[in-house]
GROMACS .gro file of C-alpha atoms in nm:
model
  428
    1UNK     CA    1   0.054  -0.147  -2.828
    2UNK     CA    2  -0.168   0.074  -2.615
    3UNK     CA    3  -0.193  -0.029  -2.249
    4UNK     CA    4  -0.544  -0.169  -2.234
    5UNK     CA    5  -0.659  -0.205  -2.590
    6UNK     CA    6  -0.449  -0.483  -2.740
    7UNK     CA    7  -0.642  -0.747  -2.923
    8UNK     CA    8  -0.448  -1.017  -2.746
    9UNK     CA    9  -0.573  -0.885  -2.413
   10UNK     CA   10  -0.929  -0.972  -2.499
   11UNK     CA   11  -0.859  -1.305  -2.663
   12UNK     CA   12  -0.548  -1.429  -2.483
   13UNK     CA   13  -0.518  -1.774  -2.328
   14UNK     CA   14  -0.693  -1.849  -2.002
   15UNK     CA   15  -0.392  -2.019  -1.847
   16UNK     CA   16  -0.088  -1.823  -1.740
   17UNK     CA   17   0.188  -1.969  -1.953
   18UNK     CA   18   0.505  -1.870  -2.133
   19UNK     CA   19   0.441  -1.556  -2.340
   20UNK     CA   20   0.472  -1.542  -2.714
   21UNK     CA   21   0.804  -1.405  -2.825
   22UNK     CA   22   0.649  -1.113  -3.013
   23UNK     CA   23   0.496  -0.987  -2.686
   24UNK     CA   24   0.788  -1.045  -2.450
   25UNK     CA   25   1.129  -1.131  -2.598
   26UNK     CA   26   1.341  -1.374  -2.396
   27UNK     CA   27   1.584  -1.099  -2.299
   28UNK     CA   28   1.307  -0.889  -2.145
   29UNK     CA   29   1.175  -1.181  -1.939
   30UNK     CA   30   1.506  -1.198  -1.753
   31UNK     CA   31   1.496  -0.836  -1.637
   32UNK     CA   32   1.346  -0.771  -1.293
   33UNK     CA   33   0.981  -0.667  -1.291
   34UNK     CA   34   0.952  -0.730  -1.665
   35UNK     CA   35   0.947  -1.100  -1.586
   36UNK     CA   36   0.612  -1.039  -1.418
   37UNK     CA   37   0.487  -0.825  -1.706
   38UNK     CA   38   0.560  -1.111  -1.947
   39UNK     CA   39   0.252  -1.280  -1.797
   40UNK     CA   40  -0.048  -1.165  -2.001
   41UNK     CA   41  -0.296  -1.147  -1.712
   42UNK     CA   42  -0.064  -0.966  -1.476
   43UNK     CA   43   0.036  -0.719  -1.749
   44UNK     CA   44  -0.327  -0.618  -1.805
   45UNK     CA   45  -0.389  -0.592  -1.430
   46UNK     CA   46  -0.075  -0.382  -1.379
   47UNK     CA   47  -0.162  -0.139  -1.660
   48UNK     CA   48  -0.508  -0.065  -1.526
   49UNK     CA   49  -0.401  -0.061  -1.163
   50UNK     CA   50  -0.109   0.175  -1.234
   51UNK     CA   51  -0.345   0.439  -1.373
   52UNK     CA   52  -0.584   0.398  -1.082
   53UNK     CA   53  -0.304   0.425  -0.824
   54UNK     CA   54  -0.196   0.763  -0.961
   55UNK     CA   55  -0.551   0.882  -0.897
   56UNK     CA   56  -0.543   0.729  -0.549
   57UNK     CA   57  -0.234   0.929  -0.458
   58UNK     CA   58  -0.382   1.247  -0.604
   59UNK     CA   59  -0.676   1.196  -0.369
   60UNK     CA   60  -0.460   1.109  -0.068
   61UNK     CA   61  -0.271   1.437  -0.097
   62UNK     CA   62  -0.597   1.626  -0.154
   63UNK     CA   63  -0.758   1.469   0.155
   64UNK     CA   64  -0.456   1.558   0.368
   65UNK     CA   65  -0.453   1.916   0.247
   66UNK     CA   66  -0.832   1.950   0.278
   67UNK     CA   67  -0.806   1.826   0.637
   68UNK     CA   68  -0.541   2.087   0.711
   69UNK     CA   69  -0.743   2.365   0.546
   70UNK     CA   70  -1.056   2.271   0.741
   71UNK     CA   71  -0.889   2.235   1.082
   72UNK     CA   72  -0.519   2.329   1.087
   73UNK     CA   73  -0.479   2.045   1.338
   74UNK     CA   74  -0.225   1.762   1.353
   75UNK     CA   75  -0.477   1.581   1.573
   76UNK     CA   76  -0.726   1.578   1.286
   77UNK     CA   77  -0.457   1.460   1.044
   78UNK     CA   78  -0.403   1.164   1.273
   79UNK     CA   79  -0.778   1.106   1.310
   80UNK     CA   80  -0.835   1.105   0.933
   81UNK     CA   81  -0.551   0.854   0.889
   82UNK     CA   82  -0.701   0.652   1.174
   83UNK     CA   83  -1.046   0.661   1.010
   84UNK     CA   84  -0.911   0.520   0.684
   85UNK     CA   85  -0.708   0.247   0.846
   86UNK     CA   86  -0.913   0.137   1.150
   87UNK     CA   87  -1.192  -0.050   0.963
   88UNK     CA   88  -0.931  -0.300   0.846
   89UNK     CA   89  -0.911  -0.430   1.202
   90UNK     CA   90  -1.279  -0.523   1.191
   91UNK     CA   91  -1.333  -0.608   0.825
   92UNK     CA   92  -0.994  -0.744   0.716
   93UNK     CA   93  -1.013  -1.089   0.884
   94UNK     CA   94  -1.367  -1.146   0.751
   95UNK     CA   95  -1.256  -1.032   0.404
   96UNK     CA   96  -0.974  -1.285   0.416
   97UNK     CA   97  -1.221  -1.568   0.473
   98UNK     CA   98  -1.444  -1.434   0.194
   99UNK     CA   99  -1.143  -1.416  -0.041
  100UNK     CA  100  -1.070  -1.785   0.024
  101UNK     CA  101  -1.432  -1.888  -0.038
  102UNK     CA  102  -1.555  -1.685  -0.336
  103UNK     CA  103  -1.440  -1.567  -0.678
  104UNK     CA  104  -1.156  -1.323  -0.609
  105UNK     CA  105  -1.182  -1.140  -0.941
  106UNK     CA  106  -1.552  -1.068  -0.890
  107UNK     CA  107  -1.482  -0.943  -0.537
  108UNK     CA  108  -1.203  -0.721  -0.672
  109UNK     CA  109  -1.440  -0.557  -0.921
  110UNK     CA  110  -1.698  -0.489  -0.650
  111UNK     CA  111  -1.436  -0.326  -0.426
  112UNK     CA  112  -1.325  -0.088  -0.703
  113UNK     CA  113  -1.682   0.023  -0.774
  114UNK     CA  114  -1.737   0.095  -0.404
  115UNK     CA  115  -1.417   0.300  -0.384
  116UNK     CA  116  -1.513   0.494  -0.697
  117UNK     CA  117  -1.841   0.590  -0.530
  118UNK     CA  118  -1.651   0.750  -0.240
  119UNK     CA  119  -1.445   0.966  -0.478
  120UNK     CA  120  -1.762   1.081  -0.653
  121UNK     CA  121  -1.917   1.188  -0.322
  122UNK     CA  122  -1.601   1.373  -0.218
  123UNK     CA  123  -1.593   1.557  -0.550
  124UNK     CA  124  -1.960   1.660  -0.527
  125UNK     CA  125  -1.938   1.778  -0.165
  126UNK     CA  126  -1.614   1.970  -0.213
  127UNK     CA  127  -1.721   2.132  -0.541
  128UNK     CA  128  -2.042   2.259  -0.377
  129UNK     CA  129  -1.862   2.375  -0.058
  130UNK     CA  130  -2.072   2.138   0.153
  131UNK     CA  131  -1.777   1.940   0.284
  132UNK     CA  132  -1.708   1.950   0.658
  133UNK     CA  133  -1.446   1.772   0.863
  134UNK     CA  134  -1.717   1.545   1.003
  135UNK     CA  135  -1.833   1.443   0.654
  136UNK     CA  136  -1.472   1.393   0.547
  137UNK     CA  137  -1.417   1.172   0.850
  138UNK     CA  138  -1.729   0.965   0.771
  139UNK     CA  139  -1.637   0.921   0.404
  140UNK     CA  140  -1.284   0.824   0.504
  141UNK     CA  141  -1.427   0.561   0.740
  142UNK     CA  142  -1.630   0.427   0.448
  143UNK     CA  143  -1.322   0.412   0.225
  144UNK     CA  144  -1.131   0.238   0.502
  145UNK     CA  145  -1.400  -0.028   0.514
  146UNK     CA  146  -1.372  -0.074   0.137
  147UNK     CA  147  -0.992  -0.100   0.161
  148UNK     CA  148  -1.023  -0.350   0.445
  149UNK     CA  149  -1.235  -0.566   0.216
  150UNK     CA  150  -1.024  -0.507  -0.096
  151UNK     CA  151  -0.670  -0.564   0.030
  152UNK     CA  152  -0.678  -0.939   0.108
  153UNK     CA  153  -0.879  -0.992  -0.212
  154UNK     CA  154  -0.622  -0.808  -0.424
  155UNK     CA  155  -0.320  -0.971  -0.260
  156UNK     CA  156  -0.479  -1.315  -0.300
  157UNK     CA  157  -0.564  -1.248  -0.664
  158UNK     CA  158  -0.210  -1.161  -0.779
  159UNK     CA  159  -0.059  -1.514  -0.752
  160UNK     CA  160  -0.330  -1.639  -0.991
  161UNK     CA  161  -0.214  -1.391  -1.256
  162UNK     CA  162   0.150  -1.507  -1.284
  163UNK     CA  163   0.359  -1.822  -1.297
  164UNK     CA  164   0.484  -1.922  -0.953
  165UNK     CA  165   0.844  -1.854  -1.060
  166UNK     CA  166   0.747  -1.492  -1.130
  167UNK     CA  167   0.547  -1.430  -0.810
  168UNK     CA  168   0.823  -1.238  -0.630
  169UNK     CA  169   0.878  -1.025  -0.941
  170UNK     CA  170   0.502  -0.954  -0.949
  171UNK     CA  171   0.499  -0.845  -0.584
  172UNK     CA  172   0.795  -0.614  -0.647
  173UNK     CA  173   0.637  -0.487  -0.970
  174UNK     CA  174   0.316  -0.406  -0.786
  175UNK     CA  175   0.516  -0.212  -0.530
  176UNK     CA  176   0.710  -0.036  -0.806
  177UNK     CA  177   0.390   0.078  -0.976
  178UNK     CA  178   0.237   0.181  -0.644
  179UNK     CA  179   0.539   0.390  -0.558
  180UNK     CA  180   0.572   0.541  -0.904
  181UNK     CA  181   0.217   0.656  -0.839
  182UNK     CA  182   0.330   0.777  -0.495
  183UNK     CA  183   0.593   0.986  -0.677
  184UNK     CA  184   0.380   1.114  -0.968
  185UNK     CA  185   0.043   1.146  -0.793
  186UNK     CA  186   0.148   1.410  -0.537
  187UNK     CA  187   0.315   1.619  -0.808
  188UNK     CA  188  -0.006   1.613  -1.010
  189UNK     CA  189  -0.209   1.681  -0.696
  190UNK     CA  190   0.004   1.983  -0.604
  191UNK     CA  191  -0.031   2.132  -0.952
  192UNK     CA  192  -0.406   2.067  -0.964
  193UNK     CA  193  -0.472   2.206  -0.614
  194UNK     CA  194  -0.269   2.521  -0.678
  195UNK     CA  195  -0.429   2.581  -1.020
  196UNK     CA  196  -0.792   2.473  -0.971
  197UNK     CA  197  -0.848   2.378  -0.607
  198UNK     CA  198  -0.911   2.053  -0.424
  199UNK     CA  199  -1.234   1.929  -0.587
  200UNK     CA  200  -1.078   1.846  -0.929
  201UNK     CA  201  -0.830   1.617  -0.752
  202UNK     CA  202  -1.120   1.397  -0.640
  203UNK     CA  203  -1.263   1.401  -0.993
  204UNK     CA  204  -0.929   1.275  -1.127
  205UNK     CA  205  -0.933   0.981  -0.887
  206UNK     CA  206  -1.292   0.896  -0.972
  207UNK     CA  207  -1.205   0.888  -1.343
  208UNK     CA  208  -0.899   0.664  -1.303
  209UNK     CA  209  -1.109   0.384  -1.154
  210UNK     CA  210  -1.247   0.329  -1.505
  211UNK     CA  211  -0.903   0.200  -1.613
  212UNK     CA  212  -0.877  -0.067  -1.345
  213UNK     CA  213  -1.238  -0.178  -1.398
  214UNK     CA  214  -1.175  -0.214  -1.772
  215UNK     CA  215  -0.858  -0.412  -1.702
  216UNK     CA  216  -1.043  -0.639  -1.459
  217UNK     CA  217  -1.298  -0.718  -1.730
  218UNK     CA  218  -1.015  -0.856  -1.950
  219UNK     CA  219  -0.852  -1.079  -1.688
  220UNK     CA  220  -0.861  -1.459  -1.713
  221UNK     CA  221  -0.689  -1.573  -1.392
  222UNK     CA  222  -0.595  -1.929  -1.308
  223UNK     CA  223  -0.844  -2.099  -1.079
  224UNK     CA  224  -0.709  -2.206  -0.739
  225UNK     CA  225  -0.760  -2.575  -0.674
  226UNK     CA  226  -0.919  -2.534  -0.334
  227UNK     CA  227  -1.188  -2.763  -0.194
  228UNK     CA  228  -1.435  -2.497  -0.082
  229UNK     CA  229  -1.681  -2.761   0.039
  230UNK     CA  230  -1.459  -2.813   0.344
  231UNK     CA  231  -1.497  -2.459   0.475
  232UNK     CA  232  -1.653  -2.413   0.818
  233UNK     CA  233  -1.819  -2.104   0.967
  234UNK     CA  234  -1.685  -1.751   0.926
  235UNK     CA  235  -1.549  -1.714   1.280
  236UNK     CA  236  -1.394  -2.061   1.269
  237UNK     CA  237  -1.233  -1.968   0.938
  238UNK     CA  238  -1.079  -1.656   1.094
  239UNK     CA  239  -0.954  -1.858   1.391
  240UNK     CA  240  -0.802  -2.116   1.156
  241UNK     CA  241  -0.615  -1.842   0.971
  242UNK     CA  242  -0.476  -1.689   1.291
  243UNK     CA  243  -0.376  -2.030   1.427
  244UNK     CA  244  -0.206  -2.123   1.101
  245UNK     CA  245  -0.012  -1.795   1.085
  246UNK     CA  246   0.115  -1.801   1.443
  247UNK     CA  247   0.210  -2.168   1.434
  248UNK     CA  248   0.424  -2.102   1.128
  249UNK     CA  249   0.754  -1.955   1.261
  250UNK     CA  250   0.843  -1.779   0.934
  251UNK     CA  251   0.505  -1.606   0.909
  252UNK     CA  252   0.486  -1.526   1.281
  253UNK     CA  253   0.825  -1.353   1.308
  254UNK     CA  254   0.767  -1.164   0.984
  255UNK     CA  255   0.432  -1.029   1.103
  256UNK     CA  256   0.572  -0.919   1.440
  257UNK     CA  257   0.865  -0.731   1.288
  258UNK     CA  258   0.643  -0.573   1.024
  259UNK     CA  259   0.403  -0.460   1.298
  260UNK     CA  260   0.686  -0.253   1.448
  261UNK     CA  261   0.760  -0.064   1.126
  262UNK     CA  262   0.387  -0.020   1.056
  263UNK     CA  263   0.310   0.125   1.399
  264UNK     CA  264   0.626   0.327   1.463
  265UNK     CA  265   0.766   0.413   1.120
  266UNK     CA  266   0.489   0.453   0.865
  267UNK     CA  267   0.278   0.717   1.049
  268UNK     CA  268   0.528   0.988   0.946
  269UNK     CA  269   0.383   0.977   0.592
  270UNK     CA  270   0.033   1.057   0.720
  271UNK     CA  271   0.167   1.362   0.905
  272UNK     CA  272   0.359   1.517   0.615
  273UNK     CA  273   0.097   1.795   0.573
  274UNK     CA  274   0.196   1.913   0.921
  275UNK     CA  275   0.565   1.908   0.829
  276UNK     CA  276   0.499   2.097   0.505
  277UNK     CA  277   0.287   2.366   0.668
  278UNK     CA  278   0.424   2.405   1.022
  279UNK     CA  279   0.784   2.284   1.026
  280UNK     CA  280   0.901   2.393   0.680
  281UNK     CA  281   0.628   2.650   0.592
  282UNK     CA  282   0.608   2.533   0.229
  283UNK     CA  283   0.234   2.486   0.175
  284UNK     CA  284   0.072   2.248  -0.076
  285UNK     CA  285   0.372   2.240  -0.310
  286UNK     CA  286   0.598   2.157  -0.016
  287UNK     CA  287   0.368   1.868   0.071
  288UNK     CA  288   0.387   1.750  -0.291
  289UNK     CA  289   0.770   1.762  -0.276
  290UNK     CA  290   0.785   1.563   0.047
  291UNK     CA  291   0.531   1.301  -0.060
  292UNK     CA  292   0.691   1.259  -0.401
  293UNK     CA  293   1.034   1.219  -0.240
  294UNK     CA  294   0.899   0.935  -0.028
  295UNK     CA  295   0.770   0.787  -0.352
  296UNK     CA  296   1.107   0.830  -0.524
  297UNK     CA  297   1.285   0.635  -0.252
  298UNK     CA  298   1.012   0.374  -0.261
  299UNK     CA  299   1.050   0.333  -0.638
  300UNK     CA  300   1.423   0.270  -0.599
  301UNK     CA  301   1.347   0.007  -0.335
  302UNK     CA  302   1.094  -0.167  -0.558
  303UNK     CA  303   1.340  -0.174  -0.850
  304UNK     CA  304   1.606  -0.317  -0.621
  305UNK     CA  305   1.374  -0.586  -0.485
  306UNK     CA  306   1.249  -0.678  -0.831
  307UNK     CA  307   1.592  -0.819  -0.918
  308UNK     CA  308   1.559  -1.088  -0.651
  309UNK     CA  309   1.441  -1.429  -0.771
  310UNK     CA  310   1.386  -1.584  -0.427
  311UNK     CA  311   1.370  -1.501  -0.057
  312UNK     CA  312   1.728  -1.602   0.032
  313UNK     CA  313   1.866  -1.342   0.275
  314UNK     CA  314   1.545  -1.139   0.256
  315UNK     CA  315   1.466  -1.164   0.628
  316UNK     CA  316   1.805  -1.012   0.717
  317UNK     CA  317   1.745  -0.738   0.460
  318UNK     CA  318   1.411  -0.652   0.619
  319UNK     CA  319   1.575  -0.630   0.963
  320UNK     CA  320   1.850  -0.402   0.829
  321UNK     CA  321   1.599  -0.167   0.669
  322UNK     CA  322   1.387  -0.154   0.983
  323UNK     CA  323   1.685   0.010   1.153
  324UNK     CA  324   1.755   0.227   0.847
  325UNK     CA  325   1.394   0.346   0.855
  326UNK     CA  326   1.443   0.468   1.211
  327UNK     CA  327   1.767   0.653   1.132
  328UNK     CA  328   1.607   0.823   0.830
  329UNK     CA  329   1.323   0.955   1.048
  330UNK     CA  330   1.572   1.077   1.308
  331UNK     CA  331   1.742   1.274   1.030
  332UNK     CA  332   1.405   1.419   0.925
  333UNK     CA  333   1.311   1.550   1.269
  334UNK     CA  334   1.664   1.680   1.333
  335UNK     CA  335   1.655   1.945   1.060
  336UNK     CA  336   1.452   2.254   0.978
  337UNK     CA  337   1.614   2.285   0.635
  338UNK     CA  338   1.360   2.172   0.377
  339UNK     CA  339   1.612   2.052   0.119
  340UNK     CA  340   1.781   1.827   0.376
  341UNK     CA  341   1.443   1.679   0.466
  342UNK     CA  342   1.395   1.570   0.103
  343UNK     CA  343   1.671   1.302   0.101
  344UNK     CA  344   1.571   1.200   0.455
  345UNK     CA  345   1.214   1.116   0.356
  346UNK     CA  346   1.340   0.952   0.034
  347UNK     CA  347   1.559   0.721   0.244
  348UNK     CA  348   1.262   0.655   0.472
  349UNK     CA  349   1.055   0.568   0.165
  350UNK     CA  350   1.323   0.324   0.048
  351UNK     CA  351   1.342   0.145   0.383
  352UNK     CA  352   0.965   0.147   0.428
  353UNK     CA  353   0.910  -0.037   0.100
  354UNK     CA  354   1.186  -0.291   0.161
  355UNK     CA  355   1.018  -0.375   0.492
  356UNK     CA  356   0.665  -0.395   0.347
  357UNK     CA  357   0.741  -0.576   0.022
  358UNK     CA  358   0.997  -0.799   0.189
  359UNK     CA  359   0.743  -0.901   0.454
  360UNK     CA  360   0.477  -0.971   0.193
  361UNK     CA  361   0.719  -1.178  -0.018
  362UNK     CA  362   0.822  -1.385   0.284
  363UNK     CA  363   0.459  -1.451   0.373
  364UNK     CA  364   0.348  -1.529   0.016
  365UNK     CA  365   0.639  -1.773  -0.011
  366UNK     CA  366   0.549  -1.954   0.311
  367UNK     CA  367   0.167  -1.967   0.299
  368UNK     CA  368  -0.049  -2.248   0.162
  369UNK     CA  369  -0.291  -2.144  -0.115
  370UNK     CA  370  -0.598  -2.253   0.084
  371UNK     CA  371  -0.496  -2.014   0.365
  372UNK     CA  372  -0.367  -1.731   0.146
  373UNK     CA  373  -0.661  -1.493   0.183
  374UNK     CA  374  -0.682  -1.530   0.561
  375UNK     CA  375  -0.309  -1.496   0.625
  376UNK     CA  376  -0.278  -1.199   0.390
  377UNK     CA  377  -0.571  -1.037   0.568
  378UNK     CA  378  -0.353  -1.050   0.882
  379UNK     CA  379  -0.074  -0.882   0.686
  380UNK     CA  380  -0.325  -0.617   0.578
  381UNK     CA  381  -0.451  -0.581   0.934
  382UNK     CA  382  -0.097  -0.523   1.063
  383UNK     CA  383  -0.027  -0.285   0.776
  384UNK     CA  384  -0.335  -0.070   0.826
  385UNK     CA  385  -0.411  -0.108   1.196
  386UNK     CA  386  -0.050  -0.039   1.287
  387UNK     CA  387  -0.048   0.281   1.083
  388UNK     CA  388  -0.391   0.380   1.217
  389UNK     CA  389  -0.293   0.346   1.583
  390UNK     CA  390   0.049   0.497   1.525
  391UNK     CA  391  -0.093   0.795   1.336
  392UNK     CA  392  -0.355   0.857   1.603
  393UNK     CA  393  -0.105   0.843   1.889
  394UNK     CA  394   0.170   1.040   1.715
  395UNK     CA  395  -0.081   1.296   1.586
  396UNK     CA  396  -0.226   1.346   1.934
  397UNK     CA  397   0.119   1.383   2.091
  398UNK     CA  398   0.227   1.620   1.814
  399UNK     CA  399  -0.066   1.849   1.895
  400UNK     CA  400   0.090   1.905   2.240
  401UNK     CA  401   0.463   1.859   2.180
  402UNK     CA  402   0.511   1.934   1.811
  403UNK     CA  403   0.592   1.685   1.536
  404UNK     CA  404   0.966   1.619   1.591
  405UNK     CA  405   0.956   1.463   1.940
  406UNK     CA  406   0.685   1.196   1.888
  407UNK     CA  407   0.824   1.091   1.550
  408UNK     CA  408   1.177   1.085   1.691
  409UNK     CA  409   1.062   0.853   1.970
  410UNK     CA  410   0.888   0.626   1.717
  411UNK     CA  411   1.206   0.622   1.508
  412UNK     CA  412   1.407   0.501   1.807
  413UNK     CA  413   1.150   0.222   1.853
  414UNK     CA  414   1.222   0.107   1.495
  415UNK     CA  415   1.595   0.098   1.566
  416UNK     CA  416   1.534  -0.100   1.887
  417UNK     CA  417   1.309  -0.348   1.703
  418UNK     CA  418   1.580  -0.403   1.441
  419UNK     CA  419   1.843  -0.472   1.708
  420UNK     CA  420   1.616  -0.718   1.890
  421UNK     CA  421   1.524  -0.896   1.566
  422UNK     CA  422   1.890  -0.918   1.462
  423UNK     CA  423   1.980  -1.082   1.794
  424UNK     CA  424   1.682  -1.320   1.771
  425UNK     CA  425   1.776  -1.434   1.420
  426UNK     CA  426   2.138  -1.489   1.523
  427UNK     CA  427   2.033  -1.703   1.818
  428UNK     CA  428   1.774  -1.908   1.627
   0.00000   0.00000   0.00000
């Protein structure tokens, strides 16, 4: 069966129910992420999204390397990361309200078309040598706005594609596919950039959006039973979401801990071009090695998490990996040997995904369906705004003090957050 062309995909049942045995044998349904893939709608979504995410990571590496070629500045690396992530702070909460009020599948399709447009512009400008750092910054701001709109929509859509019993497997599966793309995309990007230059990398990403748009056309998600007639104004809707999240102890503590890893831990990934070029002197292929190693560790984490059927003990696991994240980054900045940095960033990738996917699973498990879009927009805001601010601050400090010291200080903050959270959980 080819990924997106099965006859059953176009004519399958509208409701998400037990799969036919010929599509997903009972043995397969019991195995980790394959339980999620046994759901017809989620399987189609995952196939299209997996292809698109490889293209996304090809472009991410290309943007980082293009930034370095244009400026040679860690400050600009931080600014470009900031430009992609900052719009979430403004758009994300509004997008969460929109996701709760309108058809999520239709919104998802619109977001993918808008992102595809950005890749097309990047390809055209780079191929004609018209690209400048200012244009790259502006286009990255635009993409950040699209992502700020798309993330709560996508996260809210996924539960309607699977049975509730398979929701945690679907979250882990989504992370697994994302991080497989994080592993494969940079390798492809490195080969493409070395062989043909940066512009073809943007063309690859533009092309892969066709797969996810085709998949979206085949989806038949379950409709949420939400009384949309009761919705108030946009700002009141945002306020309701924030109030709901911070009056729910499970959601509140999860968001606060996740904010620490987002702001202090995750920015290292945005600054890997600086490590590859300045610290290890390995160029574009070195960047591909480092980024793919982060992806390898992340894939292992997603596979591990996919075996969990519920959230029992998950909060403690997130706390443990917050500390592990910090120690992995300390190991990274303590060496100048490239091949020792590889396992360090792989371990960081593992811990990073356990924290992110664990936090999302805890929130999805605790939130009411009518509030899902708004609460998940807060998760997206923490995820992107934390990385944006962290990348900007660490990038600026690295321009004056070098990369190791600012990232080392951020790593210690992760360790401290883990110790505080561990004590808080024990005393609660």
